[in-house]
XYZ file of C-alpha atoms in Angstrom:
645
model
C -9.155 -12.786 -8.136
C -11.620 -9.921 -6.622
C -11.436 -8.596 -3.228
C -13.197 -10.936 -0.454
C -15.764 -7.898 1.016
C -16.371 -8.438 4.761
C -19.210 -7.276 6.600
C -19.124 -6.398 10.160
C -21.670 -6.659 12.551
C -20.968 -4.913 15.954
C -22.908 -2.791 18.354
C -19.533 -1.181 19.608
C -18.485 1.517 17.275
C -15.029 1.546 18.848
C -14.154 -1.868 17.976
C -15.965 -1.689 14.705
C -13.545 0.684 13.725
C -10.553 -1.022 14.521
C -11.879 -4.413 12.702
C -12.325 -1.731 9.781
C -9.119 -0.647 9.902
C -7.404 -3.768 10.135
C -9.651 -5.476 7.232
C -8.521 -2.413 5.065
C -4.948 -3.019 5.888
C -5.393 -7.225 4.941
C -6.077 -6.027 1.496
C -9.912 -7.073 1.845
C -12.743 -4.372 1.192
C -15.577 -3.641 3.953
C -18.918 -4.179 2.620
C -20.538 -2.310 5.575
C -21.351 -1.962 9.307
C -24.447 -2.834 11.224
C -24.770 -3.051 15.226
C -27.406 -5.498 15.069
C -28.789 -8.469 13.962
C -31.788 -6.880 11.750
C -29.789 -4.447 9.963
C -26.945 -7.087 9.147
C -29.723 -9.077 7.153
C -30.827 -6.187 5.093
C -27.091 -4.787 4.265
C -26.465 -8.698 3.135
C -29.116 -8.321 1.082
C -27.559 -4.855 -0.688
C -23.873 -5.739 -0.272
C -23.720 -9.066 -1.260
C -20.411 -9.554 1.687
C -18.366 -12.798 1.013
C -17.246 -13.652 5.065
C -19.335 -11.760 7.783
C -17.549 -10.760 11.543
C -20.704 -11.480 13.943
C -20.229 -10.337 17.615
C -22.147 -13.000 18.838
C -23.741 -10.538 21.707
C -25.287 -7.638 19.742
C -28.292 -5.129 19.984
C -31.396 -5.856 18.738
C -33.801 -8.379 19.146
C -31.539 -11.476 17.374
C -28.485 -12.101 19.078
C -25.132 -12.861 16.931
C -26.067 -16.886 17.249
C -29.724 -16.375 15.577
C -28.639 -14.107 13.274
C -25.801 -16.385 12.126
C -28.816 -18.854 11.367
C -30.734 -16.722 9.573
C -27.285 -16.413 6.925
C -26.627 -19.744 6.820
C -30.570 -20.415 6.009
C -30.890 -17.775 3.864
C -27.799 -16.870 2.070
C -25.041 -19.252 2.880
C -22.487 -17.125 3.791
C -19.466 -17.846 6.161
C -20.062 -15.878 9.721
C -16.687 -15.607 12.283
C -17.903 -14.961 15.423
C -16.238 -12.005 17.715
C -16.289 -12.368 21.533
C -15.397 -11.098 24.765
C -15.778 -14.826 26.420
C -13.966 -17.918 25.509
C -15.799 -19.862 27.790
C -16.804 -23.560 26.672
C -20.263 -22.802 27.395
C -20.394 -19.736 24.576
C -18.477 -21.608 22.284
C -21.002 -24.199 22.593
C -23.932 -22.479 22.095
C -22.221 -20.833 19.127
C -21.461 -24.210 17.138
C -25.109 -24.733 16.422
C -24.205 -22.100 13.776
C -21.408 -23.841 12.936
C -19.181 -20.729 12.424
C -15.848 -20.475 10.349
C -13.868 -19.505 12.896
C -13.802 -17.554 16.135
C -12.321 -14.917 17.519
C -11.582 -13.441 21.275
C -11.874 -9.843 21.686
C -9.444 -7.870 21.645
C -7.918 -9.917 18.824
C -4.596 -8.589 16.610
C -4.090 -7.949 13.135
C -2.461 -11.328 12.602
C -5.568 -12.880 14.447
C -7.704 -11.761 12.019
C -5.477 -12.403 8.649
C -5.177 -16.375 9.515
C -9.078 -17.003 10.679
C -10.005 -14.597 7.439
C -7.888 -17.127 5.482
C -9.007 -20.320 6.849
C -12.645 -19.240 6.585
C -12.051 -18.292 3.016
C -10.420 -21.803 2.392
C -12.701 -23.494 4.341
C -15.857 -21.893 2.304
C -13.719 -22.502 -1.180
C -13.664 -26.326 0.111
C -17.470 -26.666 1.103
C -18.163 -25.389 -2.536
C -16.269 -27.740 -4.294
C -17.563 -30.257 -1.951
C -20.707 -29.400 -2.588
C -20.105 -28.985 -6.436
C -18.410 -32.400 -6.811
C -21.764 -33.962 -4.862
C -24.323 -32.467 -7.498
C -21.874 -33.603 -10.062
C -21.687 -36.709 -9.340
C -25.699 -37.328 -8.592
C -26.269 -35.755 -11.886
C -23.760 -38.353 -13.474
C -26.159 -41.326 -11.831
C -28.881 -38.984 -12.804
C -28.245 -38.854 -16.524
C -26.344 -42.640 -17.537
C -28.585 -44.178 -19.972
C -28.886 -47.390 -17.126
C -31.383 -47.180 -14.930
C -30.563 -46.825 -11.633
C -32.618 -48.365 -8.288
C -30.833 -48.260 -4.658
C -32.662 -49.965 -1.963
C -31.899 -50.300 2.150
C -31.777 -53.791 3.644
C -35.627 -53.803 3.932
C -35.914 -53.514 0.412
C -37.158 -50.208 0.539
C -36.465 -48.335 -2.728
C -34.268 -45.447 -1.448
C -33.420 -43.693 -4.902
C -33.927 -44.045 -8.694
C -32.764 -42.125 -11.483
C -34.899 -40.769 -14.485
C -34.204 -43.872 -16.696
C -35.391 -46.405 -13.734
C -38.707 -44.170 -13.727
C -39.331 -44.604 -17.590
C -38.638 -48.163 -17.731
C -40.420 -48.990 -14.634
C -43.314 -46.124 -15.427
C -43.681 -44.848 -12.617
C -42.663 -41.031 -11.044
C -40.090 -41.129 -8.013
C -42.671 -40.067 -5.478
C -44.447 -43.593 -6.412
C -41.490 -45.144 -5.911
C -39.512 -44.115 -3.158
C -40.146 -45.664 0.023
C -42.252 -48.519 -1.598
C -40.881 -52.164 -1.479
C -39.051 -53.106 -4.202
C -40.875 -56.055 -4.754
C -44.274 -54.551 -5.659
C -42.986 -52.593 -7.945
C -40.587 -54.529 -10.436
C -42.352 -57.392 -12.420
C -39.896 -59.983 -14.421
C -40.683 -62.373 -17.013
C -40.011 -65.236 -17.940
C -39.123 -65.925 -14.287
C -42.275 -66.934 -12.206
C -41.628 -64.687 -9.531
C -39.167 -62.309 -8.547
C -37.205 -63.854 -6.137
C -34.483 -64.375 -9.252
C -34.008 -60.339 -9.224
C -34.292 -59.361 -5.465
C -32.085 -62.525 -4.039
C -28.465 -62.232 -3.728
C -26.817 -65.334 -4.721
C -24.753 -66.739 -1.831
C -21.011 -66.159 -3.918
C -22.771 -62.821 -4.064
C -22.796 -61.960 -0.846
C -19.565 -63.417 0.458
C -17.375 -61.879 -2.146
C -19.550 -58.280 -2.519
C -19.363 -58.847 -6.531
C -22.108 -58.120 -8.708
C -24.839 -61.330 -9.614
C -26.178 -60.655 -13.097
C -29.417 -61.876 -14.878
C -29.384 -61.384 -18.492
C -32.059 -61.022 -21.154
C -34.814 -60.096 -18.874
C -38.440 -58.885 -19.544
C -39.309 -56.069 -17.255
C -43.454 -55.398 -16.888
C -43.815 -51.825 -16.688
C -46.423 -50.356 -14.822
C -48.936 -50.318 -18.307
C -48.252 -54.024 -18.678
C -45.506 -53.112 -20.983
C -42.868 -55.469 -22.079
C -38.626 -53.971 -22.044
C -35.883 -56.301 -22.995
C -33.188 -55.366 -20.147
C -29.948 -56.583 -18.801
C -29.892 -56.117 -15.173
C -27.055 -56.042 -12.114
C -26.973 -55.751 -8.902
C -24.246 -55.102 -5.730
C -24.529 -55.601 -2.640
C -23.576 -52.555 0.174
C -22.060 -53.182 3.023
C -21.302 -51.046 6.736
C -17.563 -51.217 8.186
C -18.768 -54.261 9.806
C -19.225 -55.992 6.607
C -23.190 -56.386 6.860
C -25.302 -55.930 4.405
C -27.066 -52.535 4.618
C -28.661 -52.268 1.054
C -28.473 -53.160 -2.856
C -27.715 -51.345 -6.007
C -29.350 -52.816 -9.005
C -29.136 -51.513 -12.548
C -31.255 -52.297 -15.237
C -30.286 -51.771 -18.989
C -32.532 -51.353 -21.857
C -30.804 -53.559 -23.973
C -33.896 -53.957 -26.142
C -31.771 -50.960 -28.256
C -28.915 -51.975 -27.514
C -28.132 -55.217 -26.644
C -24.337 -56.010 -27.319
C -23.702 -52.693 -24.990
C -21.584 -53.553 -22.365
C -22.950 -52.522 -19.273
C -21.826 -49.185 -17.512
C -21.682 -48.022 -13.965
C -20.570 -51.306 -12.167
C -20.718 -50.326 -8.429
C -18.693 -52.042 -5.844
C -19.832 -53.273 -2.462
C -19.556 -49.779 -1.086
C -21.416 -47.203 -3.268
C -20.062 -44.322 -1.589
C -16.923 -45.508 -1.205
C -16.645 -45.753 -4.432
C -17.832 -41.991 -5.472
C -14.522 -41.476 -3.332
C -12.596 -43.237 -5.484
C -13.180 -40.208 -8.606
C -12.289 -37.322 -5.988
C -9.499 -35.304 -7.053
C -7.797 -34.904 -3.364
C -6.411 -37.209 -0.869
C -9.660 -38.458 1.049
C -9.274 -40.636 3.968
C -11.587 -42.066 6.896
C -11.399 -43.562 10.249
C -13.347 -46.043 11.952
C -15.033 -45.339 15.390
C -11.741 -46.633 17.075
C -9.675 -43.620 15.501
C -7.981 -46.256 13.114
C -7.402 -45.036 9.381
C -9.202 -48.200 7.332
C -9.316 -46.592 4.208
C -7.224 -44.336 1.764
C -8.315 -43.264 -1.911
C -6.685 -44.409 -4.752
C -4.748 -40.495 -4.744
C -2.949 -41.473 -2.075
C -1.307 -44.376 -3.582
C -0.541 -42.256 -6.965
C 0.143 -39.292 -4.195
C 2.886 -41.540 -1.862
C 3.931 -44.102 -4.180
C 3.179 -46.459 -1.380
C 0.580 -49.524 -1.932
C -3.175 -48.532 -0.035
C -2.414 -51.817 2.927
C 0.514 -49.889 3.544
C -0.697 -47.116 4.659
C -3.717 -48.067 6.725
C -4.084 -47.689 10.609
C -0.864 -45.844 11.046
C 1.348 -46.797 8.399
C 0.490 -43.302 6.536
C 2.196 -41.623 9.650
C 5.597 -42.159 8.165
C 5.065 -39.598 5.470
C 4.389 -37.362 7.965
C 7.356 -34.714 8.300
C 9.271 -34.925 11.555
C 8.651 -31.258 12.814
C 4.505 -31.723 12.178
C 3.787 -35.203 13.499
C 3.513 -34.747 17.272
C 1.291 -31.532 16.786
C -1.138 -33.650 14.183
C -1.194 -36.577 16.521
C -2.061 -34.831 19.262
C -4.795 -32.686 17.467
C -6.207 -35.235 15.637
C -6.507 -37.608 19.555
C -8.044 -34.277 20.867
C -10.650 -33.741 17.946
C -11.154 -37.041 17.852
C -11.996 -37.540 21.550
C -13.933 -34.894 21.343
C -15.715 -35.793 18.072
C -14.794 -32.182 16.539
C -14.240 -31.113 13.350
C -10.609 -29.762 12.571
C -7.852 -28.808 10.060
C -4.355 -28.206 10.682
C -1.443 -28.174 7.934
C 1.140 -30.420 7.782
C 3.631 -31.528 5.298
C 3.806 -34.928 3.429
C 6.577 -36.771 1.442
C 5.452 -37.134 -2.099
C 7.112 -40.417 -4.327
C 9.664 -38.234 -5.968
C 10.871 -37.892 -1.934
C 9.495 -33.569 -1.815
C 7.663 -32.804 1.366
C 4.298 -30.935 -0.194
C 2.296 -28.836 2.509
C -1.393 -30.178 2.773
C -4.633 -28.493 4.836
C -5.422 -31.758 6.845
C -9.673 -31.567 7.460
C -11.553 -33.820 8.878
C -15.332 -34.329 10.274
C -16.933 -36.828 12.695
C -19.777 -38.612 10.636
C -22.279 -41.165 11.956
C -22.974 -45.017 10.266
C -26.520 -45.594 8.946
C -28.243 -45.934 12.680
C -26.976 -42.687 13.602
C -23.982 -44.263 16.094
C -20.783 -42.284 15.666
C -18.792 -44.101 12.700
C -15.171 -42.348 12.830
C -13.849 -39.343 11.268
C -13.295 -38.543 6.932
C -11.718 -36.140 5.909
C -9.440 -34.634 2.920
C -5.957 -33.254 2.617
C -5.694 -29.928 0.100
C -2.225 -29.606 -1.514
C -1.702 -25.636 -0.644
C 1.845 -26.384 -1.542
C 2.125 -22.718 -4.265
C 0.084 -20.571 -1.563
C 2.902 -22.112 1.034
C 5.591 -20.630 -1.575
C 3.969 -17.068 -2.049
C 3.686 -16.463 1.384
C 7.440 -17.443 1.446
C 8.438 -14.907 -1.248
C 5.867 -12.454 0.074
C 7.811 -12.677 2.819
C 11.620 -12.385 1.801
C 9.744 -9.594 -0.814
C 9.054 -7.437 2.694
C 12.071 -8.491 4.767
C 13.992 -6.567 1.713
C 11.510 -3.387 1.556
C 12.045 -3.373 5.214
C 15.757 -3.826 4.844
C 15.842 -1.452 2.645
C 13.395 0.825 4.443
C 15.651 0.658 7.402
C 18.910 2.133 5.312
C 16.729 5.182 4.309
C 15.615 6.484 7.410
C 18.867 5.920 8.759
C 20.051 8.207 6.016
C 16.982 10.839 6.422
C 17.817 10.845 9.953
C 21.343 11.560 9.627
C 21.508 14.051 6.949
C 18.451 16.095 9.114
C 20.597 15.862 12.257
C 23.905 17.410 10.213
C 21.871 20.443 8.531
C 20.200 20.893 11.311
C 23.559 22.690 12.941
C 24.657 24.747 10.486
C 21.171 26.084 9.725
C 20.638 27.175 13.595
C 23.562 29.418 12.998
C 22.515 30.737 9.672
C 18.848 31.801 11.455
C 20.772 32.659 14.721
C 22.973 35.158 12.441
C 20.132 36.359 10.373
C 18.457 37.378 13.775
C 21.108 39.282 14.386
C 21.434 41.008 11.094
C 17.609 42.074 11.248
C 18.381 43.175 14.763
C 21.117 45.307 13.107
C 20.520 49.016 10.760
C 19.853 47.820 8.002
C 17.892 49.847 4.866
C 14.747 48.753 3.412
C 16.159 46.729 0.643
C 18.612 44.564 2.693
C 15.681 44.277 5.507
C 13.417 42.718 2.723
C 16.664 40.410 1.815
C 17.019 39.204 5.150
C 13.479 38.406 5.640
C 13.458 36.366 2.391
C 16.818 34.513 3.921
C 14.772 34.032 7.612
C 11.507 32.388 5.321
C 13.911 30.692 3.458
C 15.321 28.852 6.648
C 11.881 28.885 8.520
C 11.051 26.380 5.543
C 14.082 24.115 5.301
C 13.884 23.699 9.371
C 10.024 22.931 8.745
C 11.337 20.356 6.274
C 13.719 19.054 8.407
C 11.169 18.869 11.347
C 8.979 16.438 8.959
C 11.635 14.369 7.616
C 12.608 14.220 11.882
C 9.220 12.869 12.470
C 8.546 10.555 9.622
C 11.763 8.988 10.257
C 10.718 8.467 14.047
C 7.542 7.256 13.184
C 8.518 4.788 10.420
C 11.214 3.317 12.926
C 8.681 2.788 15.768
C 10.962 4.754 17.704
C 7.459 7.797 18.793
C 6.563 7.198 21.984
C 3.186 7.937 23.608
C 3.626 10.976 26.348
C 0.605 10.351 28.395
C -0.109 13.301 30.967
C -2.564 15.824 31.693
C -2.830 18.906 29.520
C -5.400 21.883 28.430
C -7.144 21.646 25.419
C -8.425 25.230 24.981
C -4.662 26.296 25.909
C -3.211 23.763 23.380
C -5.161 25.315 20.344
C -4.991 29.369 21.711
C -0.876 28.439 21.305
C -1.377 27.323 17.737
C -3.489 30.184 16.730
C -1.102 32.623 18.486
C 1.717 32.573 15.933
C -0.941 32.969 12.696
C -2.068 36.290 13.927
C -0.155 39.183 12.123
C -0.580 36.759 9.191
C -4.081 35.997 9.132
C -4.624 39.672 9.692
C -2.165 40.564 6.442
C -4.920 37.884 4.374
C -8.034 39.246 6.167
C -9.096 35.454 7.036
C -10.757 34.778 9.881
C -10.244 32.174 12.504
C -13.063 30.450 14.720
C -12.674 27.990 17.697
C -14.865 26.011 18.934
C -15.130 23.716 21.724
C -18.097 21.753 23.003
C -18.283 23.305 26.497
C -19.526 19.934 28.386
C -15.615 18.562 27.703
C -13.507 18.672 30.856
C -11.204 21.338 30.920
C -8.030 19.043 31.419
C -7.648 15.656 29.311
C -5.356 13.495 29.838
C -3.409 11.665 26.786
C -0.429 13.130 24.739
C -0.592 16.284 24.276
C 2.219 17.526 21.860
C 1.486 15.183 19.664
C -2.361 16.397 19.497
C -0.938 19.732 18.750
C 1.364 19.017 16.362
C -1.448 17.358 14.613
C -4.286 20.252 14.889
C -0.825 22.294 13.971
C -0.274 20.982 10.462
C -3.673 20.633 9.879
C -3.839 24.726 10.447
C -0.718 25.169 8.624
C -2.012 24.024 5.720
C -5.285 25.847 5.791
C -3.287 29.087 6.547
C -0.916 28.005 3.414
C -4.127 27.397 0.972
C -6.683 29.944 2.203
C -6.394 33.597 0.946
C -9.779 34.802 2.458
C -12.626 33.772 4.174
C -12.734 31.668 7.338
C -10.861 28.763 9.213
C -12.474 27.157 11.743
C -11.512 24.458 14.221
C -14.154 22.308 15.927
C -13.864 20.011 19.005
C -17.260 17.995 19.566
C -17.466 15.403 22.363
C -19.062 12.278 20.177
C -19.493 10.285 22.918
C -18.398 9.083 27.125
C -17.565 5.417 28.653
C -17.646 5.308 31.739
C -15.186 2.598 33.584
C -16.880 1.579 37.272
C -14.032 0.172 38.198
C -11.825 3.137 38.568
C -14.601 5.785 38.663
C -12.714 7.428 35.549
C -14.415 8.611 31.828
C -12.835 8.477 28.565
C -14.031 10.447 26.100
C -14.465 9.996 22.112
C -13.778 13.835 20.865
C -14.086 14.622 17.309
C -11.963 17.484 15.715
C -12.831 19.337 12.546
C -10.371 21.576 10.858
C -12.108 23.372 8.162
C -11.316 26.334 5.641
C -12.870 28.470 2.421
C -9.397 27.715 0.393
C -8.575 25.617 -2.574
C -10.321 22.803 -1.674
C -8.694 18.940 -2.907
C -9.503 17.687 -6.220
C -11.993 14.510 -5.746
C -9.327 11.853 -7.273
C -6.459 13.357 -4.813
C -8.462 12.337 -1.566
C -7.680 8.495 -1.412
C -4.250 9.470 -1.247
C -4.030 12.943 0.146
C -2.329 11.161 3.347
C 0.254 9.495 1.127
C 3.909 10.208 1.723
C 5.216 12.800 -0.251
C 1.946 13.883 -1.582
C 0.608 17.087 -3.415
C -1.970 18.374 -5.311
C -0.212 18.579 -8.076
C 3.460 20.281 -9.357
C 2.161 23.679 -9.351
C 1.184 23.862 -5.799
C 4.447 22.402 -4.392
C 6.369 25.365 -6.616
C 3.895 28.265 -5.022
C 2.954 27.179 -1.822
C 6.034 24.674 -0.862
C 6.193 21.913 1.149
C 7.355 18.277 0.624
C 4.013 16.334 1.144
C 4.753 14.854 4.428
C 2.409 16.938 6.265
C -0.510 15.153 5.911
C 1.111 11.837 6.053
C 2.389 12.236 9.434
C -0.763 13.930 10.562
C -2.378 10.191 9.823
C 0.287 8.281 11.241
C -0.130 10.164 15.005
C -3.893 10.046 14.920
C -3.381 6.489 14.307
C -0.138 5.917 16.758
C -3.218 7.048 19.028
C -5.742 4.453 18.555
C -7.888 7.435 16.225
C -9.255 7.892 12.914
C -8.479 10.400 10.459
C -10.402 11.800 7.054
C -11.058 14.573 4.934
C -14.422 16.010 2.799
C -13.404 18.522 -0.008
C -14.927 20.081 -3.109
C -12.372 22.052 -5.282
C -12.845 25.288 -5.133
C -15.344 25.456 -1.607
C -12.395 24.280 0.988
C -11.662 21.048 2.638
C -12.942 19.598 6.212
C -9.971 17.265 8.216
C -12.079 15.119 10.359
C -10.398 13.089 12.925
C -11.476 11.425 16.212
C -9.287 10.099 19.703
C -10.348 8.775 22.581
C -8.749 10.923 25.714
C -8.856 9.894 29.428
C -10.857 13.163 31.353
C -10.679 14.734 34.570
C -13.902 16.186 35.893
C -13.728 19.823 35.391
C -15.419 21.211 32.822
C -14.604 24.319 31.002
C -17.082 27.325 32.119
C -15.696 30.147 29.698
C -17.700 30.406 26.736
C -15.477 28.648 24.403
C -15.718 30.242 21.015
C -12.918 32.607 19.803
C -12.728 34.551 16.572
C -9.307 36.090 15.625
């Protein structure tokens, strides 16, 4: 099965983003973004999206509502609506695009999985629905009987092909006409034979039939046909219309007659559906049951009307049905829920329980129908899916536990070795030995850089980082990061540049070691992979919200480490952020490192709400995009804030 792509439409790049993220993480794909209502119709018409995420206030001259109409008209494609209100008066005027879902802004990951589901399954459902309705008209459509239904009037209301050749004339003639001016039978006198229901007729709802008819077509022709007819009746057993058949038995005259339809046509389409289907009448009593249920419940159809169905109900899902199903029906709204019901061999299966208010013939409310889905194998995965992740996290939880450890033990010994070797260089020592004890210092500078990552991905995989949220200096964080790189930039003759948009306060306010340790690594590795040219780190401010209740700004601020070094091959940058990946074997044996670098970089932009990516071209260098949003205090910076070192 292919990826569902989803197509947001929101004006607020913010929470774009995070509905991006969180799609990505569902497993779906994002078709695109558009922040308003005229660009989301012409990325539909590029992208092709299968479920669309409408804020239902957006930019533009369409709001989210009219916009929703347009799809539906247009391209019939399911819209969930995204709000900040949950007023009845929004969701109101949202129904008239009768949505797939909603949901309240902000909304969680788990949110967004089960209404992404349900709108999926929903839209699956219409399509069959909608499939097994042009199935079945092009079943009356193409019997070899032909086929005439009138209204209680005798208004013709619909003929098939066959009832237009034998009759001669085209459907437009014939629809709305009265059936008597348009069918002529001989030998009969008049009519009256054909368009009279005999009294056993209508009492018992059973077809009347007249054999060995002559029809007069509309040349004066003469056909030989065998005709039937059945009566239709409402829930309150009038007569609302007839359904009369007419066989050319001129060809075939021993035929026996096909398509016998009961008193209830439609009813009796239910009959052939492959689900449970049931229906209410406008009291909110279940009066009828397909035949599925019986093979379904191994209970007998009287049995189960009204409430007698309620018994296959299981215990823990009854009370929240009932009461849903007395809300929606009070309400005369649509719903699903699931719910479990005891099959004949005595296994609870889990169903989707839908249902829709429909109105009878003169447009009163009728009652509900609805259908039940067996989702009992979906019910099953997710069960295995999740004992499947309760063991990788089981699992997941041993192995930190052991990273953690084993850092914390080597961690003490090797303090002492780089203590000593301190010492030792501190000591006489001739050129040779100097050289060896430099090689043991780098030596131990990397294992206790190693150690350091393992530290942090262990904290960060146990949810055990903590945000440190306090004032700090940009322009001093980064000057302390370039600091150490001096004598060895100088040694490689590459160049450092900082920049930082001088309208950004001076002081921010957010965690601060962590947004070092990030622009850190993200150095570190240009340092590591760049053997001349330049390195330059960028700070732009993208963009300011203001809050009027507290008179405070935050700030979106978008940092760019760049370099002229290696660059990242164009297959390695989907997974560049991947735990414990490189380049490649050869890079890890020159340049070392264990691949966490980059990982952990990504997991503290996104511990902070940001955004983290990377443009590269082998051989040119690599840009590390990534963007936070920071609290601000109102000083600006007045130095002119580019350094070269």
């Amino acid at each position: 099965m292919t990826e569902k792509k989803i197509l947001i439409v929101e004006d607020d790049k913010n929470i774009a983003f995070y509905a991006e993220e969180m799609i990505l993480k569902l497993g779906y794909k994002v078709a695109g973004i558009a922040a308003s209502g005229e660009d989301a119709v012409k990325l539909i018409e590029q992208c092709d999206p299968d479920i669309i995420l409408m804020d239902i206030t957006i930019n533009g001259n369409i709001d989210g509502i009219e916009t929703a109409l347009i799809v539906k008209k247009k391209f019939n494609i399911p819209v969930i609506f995204m709000t900040s209100h949950s007023d009845d008066k929004t969701i109101q005027k949202a129904k008239i695009a009768e949505p797939y879902g909603y949901l309240v802004k902000p909304f969680e990951i788990k949110e967004l999985k089960g209404t992404l589901q349900i709108a999926i399954y929903k839209k699956e459902a219409d399509d069959k629905l909608k499939e097994s309705e042009r199935w079945y008209k092009s079943i009356l459509c193409s019997i070899s009987d032909g086929v005439i239904v009138i209204d209680q009037f005798q208004n013709i209301k619909f003929v098939n092909n066959v009832a237009e050749k034998l009759l001669g004339y085209s459907t437009e003639e014939l629809i709305g006409e009265n059936f008597n001016d348009k069918l002529i039978i001989l030998p009969d006198t008049s009519s009256e034979g054909l368009v009279v229901f005999s009294k056993e007729a209508e009492i018992k709802g059973k077809p009347s039939e007249f054999n060995d008819k002559i029809l007069v077509n509309k040349s004066g022709g003469h056909v030989f046909v065998e005709e039937k007819r059945s009566i239709i009746r409402n829930e309150a057993g009038d007569i609302t219309g007839k359904v009369i058949t007419i066989s050319d038995i001129s060809k075939r005259r021993n035929a026996q007659l096909q398509a016998i339809y009961s008193k209830d046509f439609y009813l009796n389409i239910l009959e052939k559906f492959p689900v449970l289907i049931w229906r209410t009448n406008k009291n909110g009593e279940f009066n009828y049951f397909n035949s599925k249920w019986s093979e379904y419940t191994g209970n007998k159809l009287d049995s189960l009307i009204f409430k007698g169905w309620y018994d296959g109900i299981h215990t823990e899902d009854k009370n929240k049905f009932i009461n849903l199903f007395e809300s929606s029906f009070t309400k005369k709204e649509k719903f699903d829920t699931e719910l479990r019901i005891l099959r004949n061999d005595n296994v609870y299966h889990w169903f989707i329980f839908a249902g829709n208010p429909f109105n009878d013939i003169d447009g009163n409310f009728g009652g509900f129908i609805g259908a039940c889905f067996d989702i009992t194998k979906r019910k099953l995965m997710e069960d295995e899916l999740k004992l499947a992740k309760d063991v990788s996290e089981s699992s997941n939880n041993v192995k930190r536990t052991i990273i953690s450890n084993v850092s914390h033990e080597i961690r003490t010994p090797l303090n002492g070795i780089m203590g000593l070797t301190d010492l030792l260089l501190d000591s006489k020592l001739d050129e040779e030995q100097t050289e060896f004890m430099e090689m043991i210092k780098q030596c131990g500078l990397t294992l206790l850089d190693l150690l350091n990552n393992l530290l942090d991905f262990s904290k960060l995989e146990d949810g055990k980082e903590l945000l440190n949220i306090a004032p700090f200096n940009l322009s001093q964080i980064v000057d302390e990061i370039i600091q150490p790189y001096k004598i060895q930039l100088k040694r490689t003759q590459v160049d450092v540049i900082l920049e930082i948009d001088e309208t950004l306060p001076e002081i921010l306010i957010g965690d601060g070691r962590k947004i070092k340790q990030i622009i850190n690594n993200l150095v570190s590795n240009a340092v590591k992979f760049t053997e001349h040219g330049t390195i330059s780190i960028n700070v732009k401010l993208e963009k300011t919200y203001e809050h009027r209740n507290n008179g405070t700004q935050n700030k979106l601020l978008h940092f760019i480490v760049s370099d002229t070094g290696l660059g990242i091959p164009e297959e390695k940058l989907d997974i560049i952020f991947e735990n414990f990946t490189q380049i490649d074997g050869s890079f890890t044996r020159k340049y070392s490192g264990t691949g966490l670098g980059l990982a952990i970089v990504k997991q503290l932009v996104e511990f902070m709400n940001g955004k983290i990516w990377v443009e590269s071209i082998v051989g040119h260098g690599s840009h590390f995009h990534f963007v936070l949003e920071l609290e601000s205090a109102k000083n600006t910076i007045n130095e002119k804030n580019v350094m070269i070192y």
